[in-house]
Amino acid sequence: MLRAQILGLGSYVPERIVTNDELRFLDDKHERRDTIQTETNDEWIRARTGIEQRRYVDNDGKTTCSDLGLRAAQAALADANLTAKDIDCIIFATLSPDIHFPGSAVFLQSKLKVDGEEGCAAYDIRQQCSGFIYGMQMADAFVRAGIYKKILLVGAELHSHSLDFSTRGRDVMVLFGDGAGAAVIGATDSEDPRSGILYTHCQADGSGAMDLYLKVFEIGHVPYVWYDANNRDENQIKYPQMNGKKVFLNAVRNMVVSTQRALKETGLTWDDINWFVPHQANLRINEAVVQYAEIPASKVLNTIQLYGNTTAATVPLTIDHHRKAGTVKKGDLILSTVFGAGFTWGSAIFRV
Ligand code: UT7
């Protein structure tokens, strides 16, 4: 019986570390000014979110989301002992694509030097913070159906270029960081129901669509970009907007239910599972999920303190970070639960 398994994992974060203290001095170009640009502080950010620092790409006007994805993809391919030529499908999850279209997967394919007439399939998916688990469900289904044999699943985000570096945008700006993670998912012939990817489940509730969004343009508008992007009175549309409290409550509720459902449907208990890897949006969200879903605290992996919220990248980045630290070992069983804009959410149980 065909089953999907994770053959390799990789991640990448840019070198530049931006602490909470430094953040409030940064201008639109991420350059440090002498005077405070955003009324925020380390104490507020740590207490409300758990974040201590995040990573930003150099603001040289050249780095794109697919560049971050490339670095993570190369690491995952090396970990799997494969090259890009072995891949027959790319799934790229991001909310910060290089340009509006085409999607970032084709740019990544070119950067991996496997484009051309024999180029593999390339999908972009748009499930924001849930992108990696949605992508894993797709990859699992493709592999089980025999459609593709080796899939490169990438979650990458370049947030720092589209944040509002001012007191107006502080509720969102302080949360996000740049980074990427990737997995190579391949086919194996196995009858063992506890091997590879054991379980995926994804859901969405479109009634929350406008509680966390970034418009930039509206295609129903004529012209579809009508504002002066440099005019601060009218350019809020080019920055993400969030109804923070509503997102927070929905995240906790749906992540708890989704996690409990994953255990119920597989018949597994926390004794079977090595690690819980929740999406990294806010440490307080994760602490509440752990409490309400009665998850053993010693099995919870977080990285938000170091990287902030990297949306589609948080799950592979967190696993890879803890793998490099020696915490996560080959063959460990992971239950991951995510929640994000849409609203979208889901869980997966898989061996790394
Ligand atoms: O990736 C998935 C999607 N994202 C999430 O899951 C995020 C979900 N939401 C959250 O994490 C939280 O709602 C936030 C961290 C965004 C905000 O925390 P909160 O405890 O809900 O704060 P709040 O929005 O109720 O704001 C409390 C106060 C306000 O001041 P007043 O009106 O009480 O005077 C805000 O203006 O904190 C102020 N505030 C800030 N102060 C300093 C908001 N942002 C900041 C800031 N620094 N960055």
XYZ file of C-alpha atoms in Angstrom, residues 7-183:
177
model
C 12.233 11.972 3.603
C 13.951 15.210 4.588
C 13.466 18.518 6.382
C 15.175 21.891 6.168
C 14.772 25.501 7.188
C 16.309 28.897 6.704
C 16.174 32.206 8.527
C 17.942 35.411 7.466
C 20.936 36.471 9.552
C 19.626 39.814 10.760
C 18.168 39.570 14.275
C 15.749 42.340 15.262
C 15.076 42.526 18.996
C 11.946 44.059 20.488
C 14.039 46.985 21.689
C 15.436 47.672 18.229
C 12.070 47.255 16.507
C 10.627 50.519 17.799
C 13.482 52.521 16.290
C 13.078 51.078 12.760
C 11.710 53.147 9.900
C 9.910 51.896 6.767
C 13.230 50.782 5.287
C 14.128 48.870 8.476
C 16.880 51.360 9.192
C 17.517 52.296 12.786
C 16.700 55.911 13.623
C 17.708 57.847 16.752
C 14.108 58.543 17.693
C 11.290 56.102 18.426
C 9.215 55.356 15.293
C 6.672 52.988 16.922
C 5.239 53.335 20.429
C 5.887 49.807 21.656
C 8.285 48.147 24.059
C 9.942 44.870 24.938
C 7.826 44.340 28.053
C 4.502 44.616 26.162
C 5.627 42.370 23.307
C 7.045 39.666 25.593
C 4.074 39.697 27.969
C 1.374 39.644 25.237
C 3.056 37.422 22.650
C 6.174 35.718 24.057
C 8.244 37.121 21.178
C 11.767 38.307 22.032
C 13.214 38.749 18.555
C 12.584 37.968 14.904
C 14.658 37.721 11.701
C 14.528 40.147 8.766
C 16.033 39.851 5.302
C 18.404 42.599 4.191
C 16.370 45.435 2.810
C 18.381 45.512 -0.413
C 15.329 45.345 -2.673
C 16.515 42.047 -4.146
C 15.528 39.237 -1.775
C 12.158 37.588 -2.441
C 10.057 34.941 -0.784
C 11.187 32.257 -3.245
C 14.813 33.023 -2.278
C 13.997 32.086 1.319
C 12.102 29.027 0.061
C 15.119 28.057 -2.040
C 17.448 27.963 0.967
C 15.009 25.808 2.958
C 14.355 23.547 -0.063
C 18.080 22.978 -0.629
C 18.491 22.014 3.031
C 15.534 19.603 2.882
C 16.797 18.003 -0.351
C 20.264 17.534 1.145
C 18.696 16.024 4.273
C 16.773 13.569 2.075
C 19.917 12.779 0.079
C 18.142 13.882 -3.087
C 18.571 16.581 -5.720
C 15.932 18.857 -7.240
C 15.880 16.592 -10.323
C 14.290 13.852 -8.188
C 11.260 16.041 -7.376
C 8.107 15.629 -9.485
C 5.949 18.251 -7.745
C 6.498 21.481 -5.800
C 3.879 22.832 -3.388
C 4.676 26.356 -2.191
C 2.680 27.786 0.719
C 2.976 31.526 1.317
C 0.999 34.718 1.912
C 3.915 36.871 0.749
C 4.504 35.702 -2.848
C 7.248 37.276 -4.979
C 4.616 38.974 -7.182
C 0.841 38.680 -7.613
C 1.141 36.035 -10.333
C 2.591 33.641 -11.267
C 2.978 32.022 -7.876
C 6.283 31.509 -6.089
C 6.514 27.772 -6.888
C 7.559 28.427 -10.483
C 10.197 30.942 -9.386
C 11.504 28.377 -6.930
C 11.547 25.733 -9.667
C 13.713 28.004 -11.835
C 16.020 28.831 -8.930
C 16.447 25.099 -8.324
C 17.432 24.897 -12.025
C 14.833 22.264 -12.842
C 12.624 24.405 -15.117
C 12.229 23.843 -18.867
C 10.072 21.545 -20.967
C 10.515 18.600 -18.593
C 9.774 20.759 -15.541
C 7.751 19.238 -12.697
C 4.299 20.378 -11.536
C 4.310 23.532 -9.397
C 1.466 24.570 -7.096
C 1.019 27.656 -4.961
C -1.398 27.437 -2.061
C -2.861 30.330 -0.067
C -3.798 29.143 3.406
C -1.592 31.573 5.331
C -0.573 30.188 8.754
C -2.237 26.865 7.911
C -0.400 26.524 4.586
C 2.087 23.878 5.641
C -0.511 21.473 7.035
C -2.867 22.091 4.095
C 0.114 21.413 1.810
C 0.956 18.246 3.719
C -2.593 16.978 3.212
C -2.280 17.634 -0.547
C 1.107 15.949 -0.734
C -0.154 12.946 1.241
C -3.154 12.566 -1.090
C -1.019 12.946 -4.245
C 1.418 10.302 -3.051
C -1.248 7.822 -1.930
C -3.058 8.253 -5.260
C 0.178 7.495 -7.112
C 0.177 10.864 -8.906
C 3.576 12.091 -7.653
C 6.416 10.184 -6.006
C 8.559 12.908 -4.481
C 7.061 16.234 -3.482
C 8.873 19.323 -2.255
C 6.613 21.121 0.238
C 7.775 24.636 1.124
C 6.409 27.196 3.575
C 8.168 30.544 3.200
C 7.400 34.107 4.201
C 8.928 37.507 3.685
C 6.871 39.680 6.001
C 9.234 42.481 6.851
C 8.679 44.377 3.580
C 4.914 44.658 4.021
C 4.576 45.696 7.671
C 3.481 49.098 8.931
C 6.463 50.391 10.938
C 4.496 52.929 12.965
C 2.270 53.079 16.043
C -0.733 52.678 13.725
C 0.401 49.197 12.682
C 2.055 48.059 15.912
C -0.491 45.368 16.863
C 0.456 43.403 13.727
C 3.965 44.619 12.967
C 5.556 43.304 16.175
C 4.311 39.754 15.523
C 5.840 38.776 12.203
C 9.263 37.640 11.026
C 10.894 36.279 7.866
C 11.803 32.612 7.414
C 11.248 29.388 5.528
C 10.900 25.670 6.082
C 10.612 22.727 3.715
C 9.959 19.002 3.638
